[in-house]
Amino acid sequence: MKSEKDDRRVKYTKMVLKESFIKLLSHKDISQITIKEICEDADINRATFYAHYSDQYDLMRKIENELFENVSVYIEEYTRNEANLDRVEMVEKIFVYLKQNAQLCRLFLGERGDMEFQKRIMTFIYEKNIDELMNAEGVSKETAEYIYAFTITGCLGAIQKWLDDGMKKSPRFMSEMLVKLAGGLPEVFVK
Amino acid sequence: MKSEKDDRRVKYTKMVLKESFIKLLSHKDISQITIKEICEDADINRATFYAHYSDQYDLMRKIENELFENVSVYIEEYTRNEANLDRVEMVEKIFVYLKQNAQLCRLFLGERGDMEFQKRIMTFIYEKNIDELMNAEGVSKETAEYIYAFTITGCLGAIQKWLDDGMKKSPRFMSEMLVKLAGGLPEVFVK
DNA sequence: AAAAATAATCAACATAATGTTTATTATAAT
DNA sequence: ATTATAATAAACATTATGTTGATTATTTTT
């Protein structure tokens, strides 16, 4: 997953292929993007593309995995840090990250992105932040699982709206809102 | 959008093309499905395919629009009916519909479906059921919009889990849960 | 700095899907 | 029965795909 051990030529090749793919992806759907086109834009021989990726979708998955890895490292940095952030502060940092990587996040977390990936990364983030997972009393295990599913995708929808709206509201605003919503959901059932 | 005015030959052609496409779609991703393949399975000449659709994605969109239309008609029937269903009963009917059209709904509302379509249809259903849209006091318009986005996608996530779990829980169970969750969300902010 | 290892390029190739056209056949509507 | 329309069949040029082998360029190792 990491290209740490790649020599410089390989690093360069992968880098420009990814850049060209992302450039094309921001103009049209992945189904309309050809390998030929990516290679021409990147000025990389098509045979070289096949040495690294099997097709556009393989390339996309590799980029997804990198994004996941980067988010993971980013979160770890704040977690093992002396910073000792509370939950709202931690989620706020996530939104700062999304804003710093706006182009990529818009493409991969937006409506046209791969929802399987989106749920995967949202679940990861959620579990890093909410430890007392589903312990509200008076809620059955099955109901709790549905609330969980509701929350994961609900947060995703809010993030998508934020990205679509040009990230106008502050990370702090978004964080406080989502923490309140996600935390308040199980209580809706108890009362 | 309706094939009411099509002659019998056209109806047949469109029908078998859709059937074959859906059959293929339940085995592999749309990006791996070729027009040639659809036509061979349907035993329809490829030139005829092009007379009706531009490509697989066009065919998919047409099926999406039909599903939307069918859901719309289904809801209307219960709405203008003398039945006078309350909200929980109405949402329950939606789940009955999903179950009756399980194969199609699994494909088009599932994780691998088109999220743009999914939000579109979820928004439509939501607005048919929740009339007192976002009127909780003490919540800003902007916050209300985010709660709305959260709710739409949250419901989608719950439905996807239900479809993935083989629709074991009853429509009644799902309806009561979602109505409670969706209705309770704004209150999380007030208190 | 030279040698060895590895990556990228180039050109060529077979294969397959695409999109279009034209004449012909089959079916439906009037 | 006549007319209109749809589907078929066959052919075609075009394009992308995936693979190969020889050559060139770059990096790493000694």
Coordinates of C-alpha atoms (C1' of nucleotides) in Angstrom, one line a residue:
Chain A
M1 CA 0.0 0.0 0.0
K2 CA 2.9 2.4 0.7
S3 CA 5.3 3.2 -2.1
E4 CA 8.1 3.7 0.4
K5 CA 10.3 1.0 -1.2
D6 CA 9.7 2.1 -4.8
D7 CA 12.5 3.6 -6.7
R8 CA 12.2 7.2 -7.9
R9 CA 11.0 6.3 -11.4
V10 CA 8.2 4.2 -10.0
K11 CA 7.2 6.9 -7.5
Y12 CA 7.1 9.4 -10.3
T13 CA 5.0 7.2 -12.6
K14 CA 2.5 6.4 -9.9
M15 CA 2.3 10.0 -8.9
V16 CA 1.5 11.4 -12.3
L17 CA -0.9 8.7 -13.2
K18 CA -2.8 9.4 -10.0
E19 CA -2.8 13.2 -10.7
S20 CA -4.0 12.7 -14.2
F21 CA -6.7 10.3 -13.1
I22 CA -7.9 12.7 -10.5
K23 CA -7.9 15.6 -12.9
L24 CA -10.0 13.6 -15.4
L25 CA -12.3 12.4 -12.6
S26 CA -13.2 15.9 -11.6
H27 CA -14.5 16.5 -15.2
K28 CA -16.3 13.2 -15.9
D29 CA -17.4 9.9 -14.5
I30 CA -14.9 7.1 -14.2
S31 CA -16.8 5.0 -16.7
Q32 CA -16.0 7.6 -19.3
I33 CA -12.3 7.7 -18.6
T34 CA -10.0 5.4 -20.6
I35 CA -6.6 4.1 -19.8
K36 CA -5.3 5.6 -23.0
E37 CA -6.5 9.0 -21.9
I38 CA -5.0 8.8 -18.4
C39 CA -1.6 7.8 -20.0
E40 CA -1.7 10.5 -22.6
D41 CA -2.4 13.2 -19.9
A42 CA 0.3 11.8 -17.6
D43 CA 2.7 11.3 -20.5
I44 CA 3.3 7.7 -19.5
N45 CA 3.5 4.8 -21.8
R46 CA 0.4 2.6 -21.7
A47 CA 2.5 -0.5 -21.1
T48 CA 3.8 1.1 -18.0
F49 CA 0.3 1.7 -16.7
Y50 CA -0.4 -2.0 -17.0
A51 CA 2.8 -2.7 -15.0
H52 CA 1.2 -1.0 -12.0
Y53 CA -2.6 -1.2 -12.3
S54 CA -5.0 -3.5 -14.1
D55 CA -7.5 -0.7 -15.0
Q56 CA -9.0 2.6 -13.9
Y57 CA -11.0 0.9 -11.2
D58 CA -7.9 -0.7 -9.7
L59 CA -6.2 2.7 -9.8
M60 CA -9.2 4.2 -8.0
R61 CA -9.1 1.5 -5.3
K62 CA -5.4 2.2 -4.7
I63 CA -6.1 5.9 -4.2
E64 CA -9.0 5.0 -1.9
N65 CA -6.7 2.9 0.2
E66 CA -4.1 5.6 0.4
L67 CA -6.7 8.1 1.5
F68 CA -7.9 5.7 4.2
E69 CA -4.3 5.2 5.3
N70 CA -3.6 8.9 5.4
V71 CA -6.7 9.6 7.5
S72 CA -5.7 6.8 9.8
V73 CA -2.2 8.2 10.3
Y74 CA -3.7 11.7 10.8
I75 CA -6.0 10.4 13.5
E76 CA -3.3 8.4 15.2
E77 CA -1.1 11.5 15.4
Y78 CA -3.7 13.3 17.5
T79 CA -4.6 10.2 19.5
R80 CA -1.2 9.2 20.7
N81 CA -0.2 12.8 21.1
E82 CA 0.0 14.6 24.5
A83 CA -2.7 16.9 23.1
N84 CA -5.4 14.8 24.7
L85 CA -8.3 16.2 22.7
D86 CA -11.9 15.7 23.7
R87 CA -14.4 14.3 21.2
V88 CA -15.6 17.5 19.7
E89 CA -12.0 18.7 19.2
M90 CA -11.1 15.4 17.6
V91 CA -14.0 15.4 15.2
E92 CA -13.2 19.0 14.4
K93 CA -9.7 17.9 13.4
I94 CA -11.3 15.5 10.9
F95 CA -13.1 18.3 9.3
V96 CA -9.9 20.3 9.1
Y97 CA -8.4 17.4 7.3
L98 CA -11.3 17.1 4.8
K99 CA -10.9 20.8 4.1
Q100 CA -7.2 20.5 3.6
N101 CA -7.8 17.7 1.1
A102 CA -10.9 19.2 -0.4
Q103 CA -10.4 18.1 -4.1
L104 CA -9.8 14.5 -3.3
C105 CA -12.5 14.3 -0.6
R106 CA -15.1 15.9 -2.8
L107 CA -14.4 13.2 -5.4
F108 CA -14.2 10.2 -3.2
L109 CA -16.6 11.1 -0.4
G110 CA -19.1 12.8 -2.7
E111 CA -22.3 11.4 -4.2
R112 CA -20.5 10.0 -7.1
G113 CA -17.9 8.2 -5.0
D114 CA -17.9 4.6 -4.1
M115 CA -20.3 4.1 -1.1
E116 CA -18.7 0.9 0.0
F117 CA -15.5 2.8 0.6
Q118 CA -17.3 5.7 2.2
K119 CA -19.0 3.5 4.7
R120 CA -15.7 1.8 5.4
I121 CA -13.9 5.0 6.2
M122 CA -16.8 6.5 8.1
T123 CA -17.1 3.4 10.3
F124 CA -13.4 3.6 11.0
I125 CA -13.6 7.2 12.0
Y126 CA -16.7 6.7 14.1
E127 CA -15.1 3.8 16.0
K128 CA -12.0 5.8 16.7
N129 CA -14.2 8.4 18.4
I130 CA -17.1 6.7 20.0
D131 CA -15.9 4.2 22.5
E132 CA -19.0 3.6 24.5
L133 CA -20.5 1.9 21.5
M134 CA -24.2 1.4 21.8
N135 CA -24.6 1.1 25.5
A136 CA -27.8 2.9 25.9
E137 CA -30.2 1.0 28.1
G138 CA -33.6 0.0 27.0
V139 CA -32.5 -0.5 23.4
S140 CA -32.2 -4.0 21.9
K141 CA -29.1 -5.2 20.2
E142 CA -30.8 -5.3 16.9
T143 CA -32.2 -1.8 17.2
A144 CA -28.8 -0.6 18.3
E145 CA -27.3 -2.0 15.1
Y146 CA -29.8 -0.1 13.0
I147 CA -29.1 3.1 14.9
Y148 CA -25.5 2.5 14.2
A149 CA -26.1 2.1 10.5
F150 CA -28.3 5.2 10.5
T151 CA -25.6 7.2 12.3
I152 CA -22.8 6.2 10.0
T153 CA -24.6 7.1 6.8
G154 CA -26.2 10.1 8.4
C155 CA -22.8 11.6 9.2
L156 CA -21.7 10.8 5.6
G157 CA -24.7 12.7 4.3
A158 CA -23.9 15.7 6.4
I159 CA -20.3 15.7 5.3
Q160 CA -21.4 15.5 1.7
K161 CA -23.7 18.5 2.1
W162 CA -20.8 20.3 3.7
L163 CA -18.5 19.5 0.8
D164 CA -21.2 20.5 -1.7
D165 CA -21.8 23.8 0.1
G166 CA -18.2 24.7 -0.3
M167 CA -17.3 23.9 3.3
K168 CA -18.6 27.3 4.5
K169 CA -19.5 26.3 8.1
S170 CA -16.5 25.9 10.4
P171 CA -15.1 22.5 11.4
R172 CA -16.1 23.4 14.9
F173 CA -19.7 24.0 13.9
M174 CA -19.9 20.7 12.1
S175 CA -18.2 18.8 14.8
E176 CA -20.5 20.1 17.6
M177 CA -23.5 19.3 15.5
L178 CA -22.5 15.8 14.5
V179 CA -21.4 14.8 18.0
K180 CA -24.7 16.0 19.3
L181 CA -26.7 14.2 16.7
A182 CA -24.8 11.0 16.9
G183 CA -24.8 11.0 20.7
G184 CA -28.4 11.9 21.0
L185 CA -29.8 9.3 18.7
P186 CA -29.9 6.4 21.2
E187 CA -31.6 8.6 23.7
V188 CA -34.5 9.2 21.3
F189 CA -35.4 5.6 22.0
V190 CA -35.1 5.6 25.7
K191 CA -37.4 8.4 26.5
Chain B
M1 CA -40.6 7.7 -19.3
K2 CA -43.6 5.5 -19.8
S3 CA -43.7 2.9 -22.6
E4 CA -47.5 3.2 -22.8
K5 CA -47.5 4.3 -26.4
D6 CA -44.9 1.8 -27.6
D7 CA -46.0 -1.0 -29.8
R8 CA -45.8 -4.6 -28.7
R9 CA -42.4 -5.2 -30.4
V10 CA -40.8 -2.3 -28.6
K11 CA -42.3 -3.3 -25.3
Y12 CA -40.9 -6.7 -25.7
T13 CA -37.5 -5.5 -26.7
K14 CA -37.2 -3.1 -23.8
M15 CA -38.5 -5.7 -21.4
V16 CA -36.0 -8.4 -22.2
L17 CA -33.1 -5.9 -22.4
K18 CA -33.9 -4.7 -18.9
E19 CA -34.3 -8.3 -17.6
S20 CA -31.0 -9.3 -19.0
F21 CA -29.3 -6.2 -17.7
I22 CA -30.6 -6.8 -14.2
K23 CA -29.6 -10.4 -14.3
L24 CA -26.1 -9.5 -15.3
L25 CA -26.0 -6.7 -12.7
S26 CA -26.7 -9.1 -9.9
H27 CA -23.6 -11.0 -10.9
K28 CA -21.1 -8.2 -11.6
D29 CA -20.5 -4.5 -11.6
I30 CA -22.0 -2.4 -14.4
S31 CA -18.5 -1.4 -15.5
Q32 CA -17.9 -5.1 -16.4
I33 CA -21.1 -5.4 -18.4
T34 CA -20.9 -4.9 -22.2
I35 CA -23.7 -4.0 -24.5
K36 CA -22.8 -7.1 -26.6
E37 CA -23.3 -9.3 -23.6
I38 CA -26.7 -7.8 -22.7
C39 CA -27.9 -8.3 -26.3
E40 CA -26.7 -11.8 -26.5
D41 CA -28.5 -12.7 -23.2
A42 CA -31.7 -11.0 -24.3
D43 CA -31.4 -12.4 -27.9
I44 CA -31.8 -8.9 -29.3
N45 CA -29.8 -7.5 -32.1
R46 CA -27.2 -5.0 -31.0
A47 CA -28.4 -2.4 -33.5
T48 CA -31.8 -2.6 -31.8
F49 CA -30.2 -1.8 -28.5
Y50 CA -28.8 1.4 -29.9
A51 CA -32.2 2.3 -31.2
H52 CA -33.4 2.5 -27.6
Y53 CA -30.4 3.2 -25.4
S54 CA -27.1 4.8 -25.9
D55 CA -25.2 2.5 -23.5
Q56 CA -25.5 0.5 -20.3
Y57 CA -25.6 3.6 -18.1
D58 CA -28.4 5.1 -20.1
L59 CA -30.3 1.8 -19.7
M60 CA -29.6 1.9 -15.9
R61 CA -30.9 5.5 -15.7
K62 CA -34.1 4.5 -17.5
I63 CA -34.7 1.7 -15.0
E64 CA -34.0 4.0 -12.1
N65 CA -36.6 6.5 -13.4
E66 CA -39.1 3.7 -13.8
L67 CA -38.5 2.5 -10.2
F68 CA -38.9 6.1 -9.0
E69 CA -42.2 6.4 -11.0
N70 CA -43.5 3.1 -9.6
V71 CA -42.8 4.1 -6.0
S72 CA -44.4 7.4 -6.7
V73 CA -47.6 5.8 -8.0
Y74 CA -47.6 3.3 -5.2
I75 CA -47.4 6.1 -2.6
E76 CA -50.1 8.1 -4.4
E77 CA -52.5 5.1 -4.3
Y78 CA -52.3 5.0 -0.5
T79 CA -52.4 8.8 -0.2
R80 CA -55.5 9.6 -2.2
N81 CA -57.1 6.5 -0.9
E82 CA -59.9 6.5 1.7
A83 CA -57.5 4.4 3.8
N84 CA -56.2 7.5 5.6
L85 CA -53.0 5.8 6.9
D86 CA -51.0 7.4 9.7
R87 CA -47.3 8.0 9.3
V88 CA -46.1 4.8 10.7
E89 CA -48.5 2.8 8.6
M90 CA -47.5 4.7 5.5
V91 CA -43.8 4.1 6.0
E92 CA -44.6 0.5 6.7
K93 CA -46.2 0.3 3.3
I94 CA -42.9 1.5 1.8
F95 CA -41.1 -1.4 3.3
V96 CA -43.7 -3.8 2.0
Y97 CA -43.0 -2.4 -1.4
L98 CA -39.2 -2.8 -1.0
K99 CA -39.7 -6.4 0.0
Q100 CA -42.0 -7.1 -2.9
N101 CA -39.4 -5.7 -5.2
A102 CA -36.4 -7.1 -3.4
Q103 CA -34.1 -7.9 -6.3
L104 CA -34.4 -4.6 -8.0
C105 CA -34.2 -2.6 -4.7
R106 CA -31.2 -4.5 -3.5
L107 CA -29.4 -3.6 -6.7
F108 CA -30.4 0.0 -7.0
L109 CA -30.7 1.0 -3.3
G110 CA -27.7 -1.1 -2.2
E111 CA -24.1 0.1 -1.6
R112 CA -23.2 -0.5 -5.2
G113 CA -26.1 1.6 -6.5
D114 CA -26.0 5.1 -7.6
M115 CA -26.2 7.4 -4.6
E116 CA -27.4 10.3 -6.5
F117 CA -30.5 8.4 -7.4
Q118 CA -30.8 7.0 -3.9
K119 CA -30.9 10.4 -2.3
R120 CA -33.3 11.6 -4.9
I121 CA -35.8 8.8 -4.2
M122 CA -35.3 9.0 -0.4
T123 CA -35.9 12.7 -0.4
F124 CA -39.1 12.2 -2.4
I125 CA -40.4 9.6 0.0
Y126 CA -39.4 11.7 3.0
E127 CA -41.2 14.7 1.8
K128 CA -44.3 12.7 1.1
N129 CA -44.4 11.7 4.7
I130 CA -43.0 14.5 6.8
D131 CA -45.0 17.6 6.2
E132 CA -44.1 19.7 9.2
L133 CA -40.7 20.0 7.7
M134 CA -38.1 21.3 10.0
N135 CA -40.1 23.4 12.3
A136 CA -38.5 22.6 15.6
E137 CA -37.9 25.8 17.5
G138 CA -34.5 26.8 18.7
V139 CA -32.8 25.4 15.6
S140 CA -31.3 27.6 12.9
K141 CA -32.2 27.2 9.3
E142 CA -28.7 26.0 8.4
T143 CA -28.7 23.4 11.2
A144 CA -32.1 22.2 10.1
E145 CA -30.8 21.6 6.6
Y146 CA -27.9 19.5 8.0
I147 CA -30.3 17.5 10.1
Y148 CA -32.4 17.0 7.0
A149 CA -29.4 15.7 5.1
F150 CA -28.4 13.5 8.0
T151 CA -31.9 12.1 8.2
I152 CA -32.2 11.3 4.5
T153 CA -28.9 9.4 4.3
G154 CA -29.4 7.9 7.7
C155 CA -32.7 6.3 6.6
L156 CA -30.9 5.1 3.4
G157 CA -28.3 3.4 5.5
A158 CA -30.9 1.7 7.7
I159 CA -32.7 0.5 4.6
Q160 CA -29.5 -0.8 3.1
K161 CA -28.7 -2.8 6.3
W162 CA -32.2 -4.2 6.2
L163 CA -31.9 -5.3 2.6
D164 CA -28.4 -6.8 3.3
D165 CA -29.8 -8.7 6.4
G166 CA -32.4 -10.4 4.2
M167 CA -35.3 -8.2 5.3
K168 CA -35.7 -10.2 8.5
K169 CA -37.3 -7.5 10.6
S170 CA -40.9 -6.7 9.8
P171 CA -41.9 -3.6 7.9
R172 CA -43.7 -2.5 11.0
F173 CA -40.5 -2.7 13.1
M174 CA -38.5 -0.8 10.6
S175 CA -41.2 1.9 10.2
E176 CA -41.6 2.5 13.9
M177 CA -37.9 2.8 14.3
L178 CA -37.3 5.1 11.5
V179 CA -40.2 7.4 12.3
K180 CA -39.0 7.6 15.8
L181 CA -35.4 8.3 14.8
A182 CA -36.3 10.9 12.1
G183 CA -38.8 12.6 14.3
G184 CA -36.6 12.6 17.3
L185 CA -33.6 14.2 15.7
P186 CA -34.5 17.8 15.8
E187 CA -35.4 17.5 19.5
V188 CA -31.9 16.4 20.2
F189 CA -31.0 20.0 19.5
V190 CA -33.7 21.7 21.5
K191 CA -33.2 20.0 24.8
Chain C
dA1 C1' 33.1 5.5 -11.8
dA2 C1' 31.8 1.2 -13.7
dA3 C1' 28.7 -2.6 -13.6
dA4 C1' 24.5 -4.7 -12.6
dA5 C1' 19.7 -4.3 -12.0
dT6 C1' 15.5 -2.5 -12.9
dA7 C1' 12.0 0.6 -15.1
dA8 C1' 10.1 3.0 -18.9
dT9 C1' 9.7 3.4 -23.8
dC10 C1' 8.5 2.1 -28.4
dA11 C1' 6.4 -0.4 -31.9
dA12 C1' 3.9 -4.0 -33.2
dC13 C1' 0.2 -7.2 -32.7
dA14 C1' -4.2 -9.8 -32.0
dT15 C1' -8.5 -9.3 -29.9
dA16 C1' -12.8 -7.3 -28.7
dA17 C1' -16.3 -3.9 -28.2
dT18 C1' -18.3 0.1 -30.2
dG19 C1' -21.2 2.8 -33.1
dT20 C1' -23.2 3.3 -37.7
dT21 C1' -25.2 2.0 -42.1
dT22 C1' -28.1 -0.4 -45.6
dA23 C1' -30.9 -3.8 -47.3
dT24 C1' -34.1 -7.3 -45.9
dT25 C1' -37.5 -9.5 -43.2
dA26 C1' -41.1 -9.7 -39.7
dT27 C1' -44.8 -7.7 -37.1
dA28 C1' -48.3 -4.4 -35.8
dA29 C1' -51.6 -0.8 -36.7
dT30 C1' -55.0 1.1 -39.8
Chain D
dA1 C1' -55.1 -5.9 -47.5
dT2 C1' -52.3 -2.0 -47.2
dT3 C1' -49.3 0.8 -44.9
dA4 C1' -46.1 1.9 -41.4
dT5 C1' -42.8 0.6 -38.4
dA6 C1' -39.5 -2.3 -35.8
dA7 C1' -36.1 -5.9 -35.7
dT8 C1' -32.6 -8.4 -38.0
dA9 C1' -28.4 -9.5 -40.5
dA10 C1' -24.2 -8.4 -42.4
dA11 C1' -20.7 -5.4 -43.1
dC12 C1' -17.6 -1.7 -41.9
dA13 C1' -14.4 1.6 -39.9
dT14 C1' -12.9 3.0 -35.4
dT15 C1' -11.2 2.6 -30.9
dA16 C1' -9.6 0.7 -26.6
dT17 C1' -7.6 -3.2 -24.7
dG18 C1' -4.0 -6.2 -23.2
dT19 C1' 0.4 -8.4 -24.3
dT20 C1' 5.0 -9.0 -26.1
dG21 C1' 10.0 -8.3 -27.1
dA22 C1' 13.6 -5.4 -28.1
dT23 C1' 15.7 -1.0 -26.9
dT24 C1' 16.8 3.0 -24.1
dA25 C1' 17.2 5.4 -19.8
dT26 C1' 17.7 5.7 -14.9
dT27 C1' 18.8 4.1 -10.4
dT28 C1' 21.3 1.3 -7.3
dT29 C1' 25.1 -1.4 -6.0
dT30 C1' 29.8 -2.6 -6.0

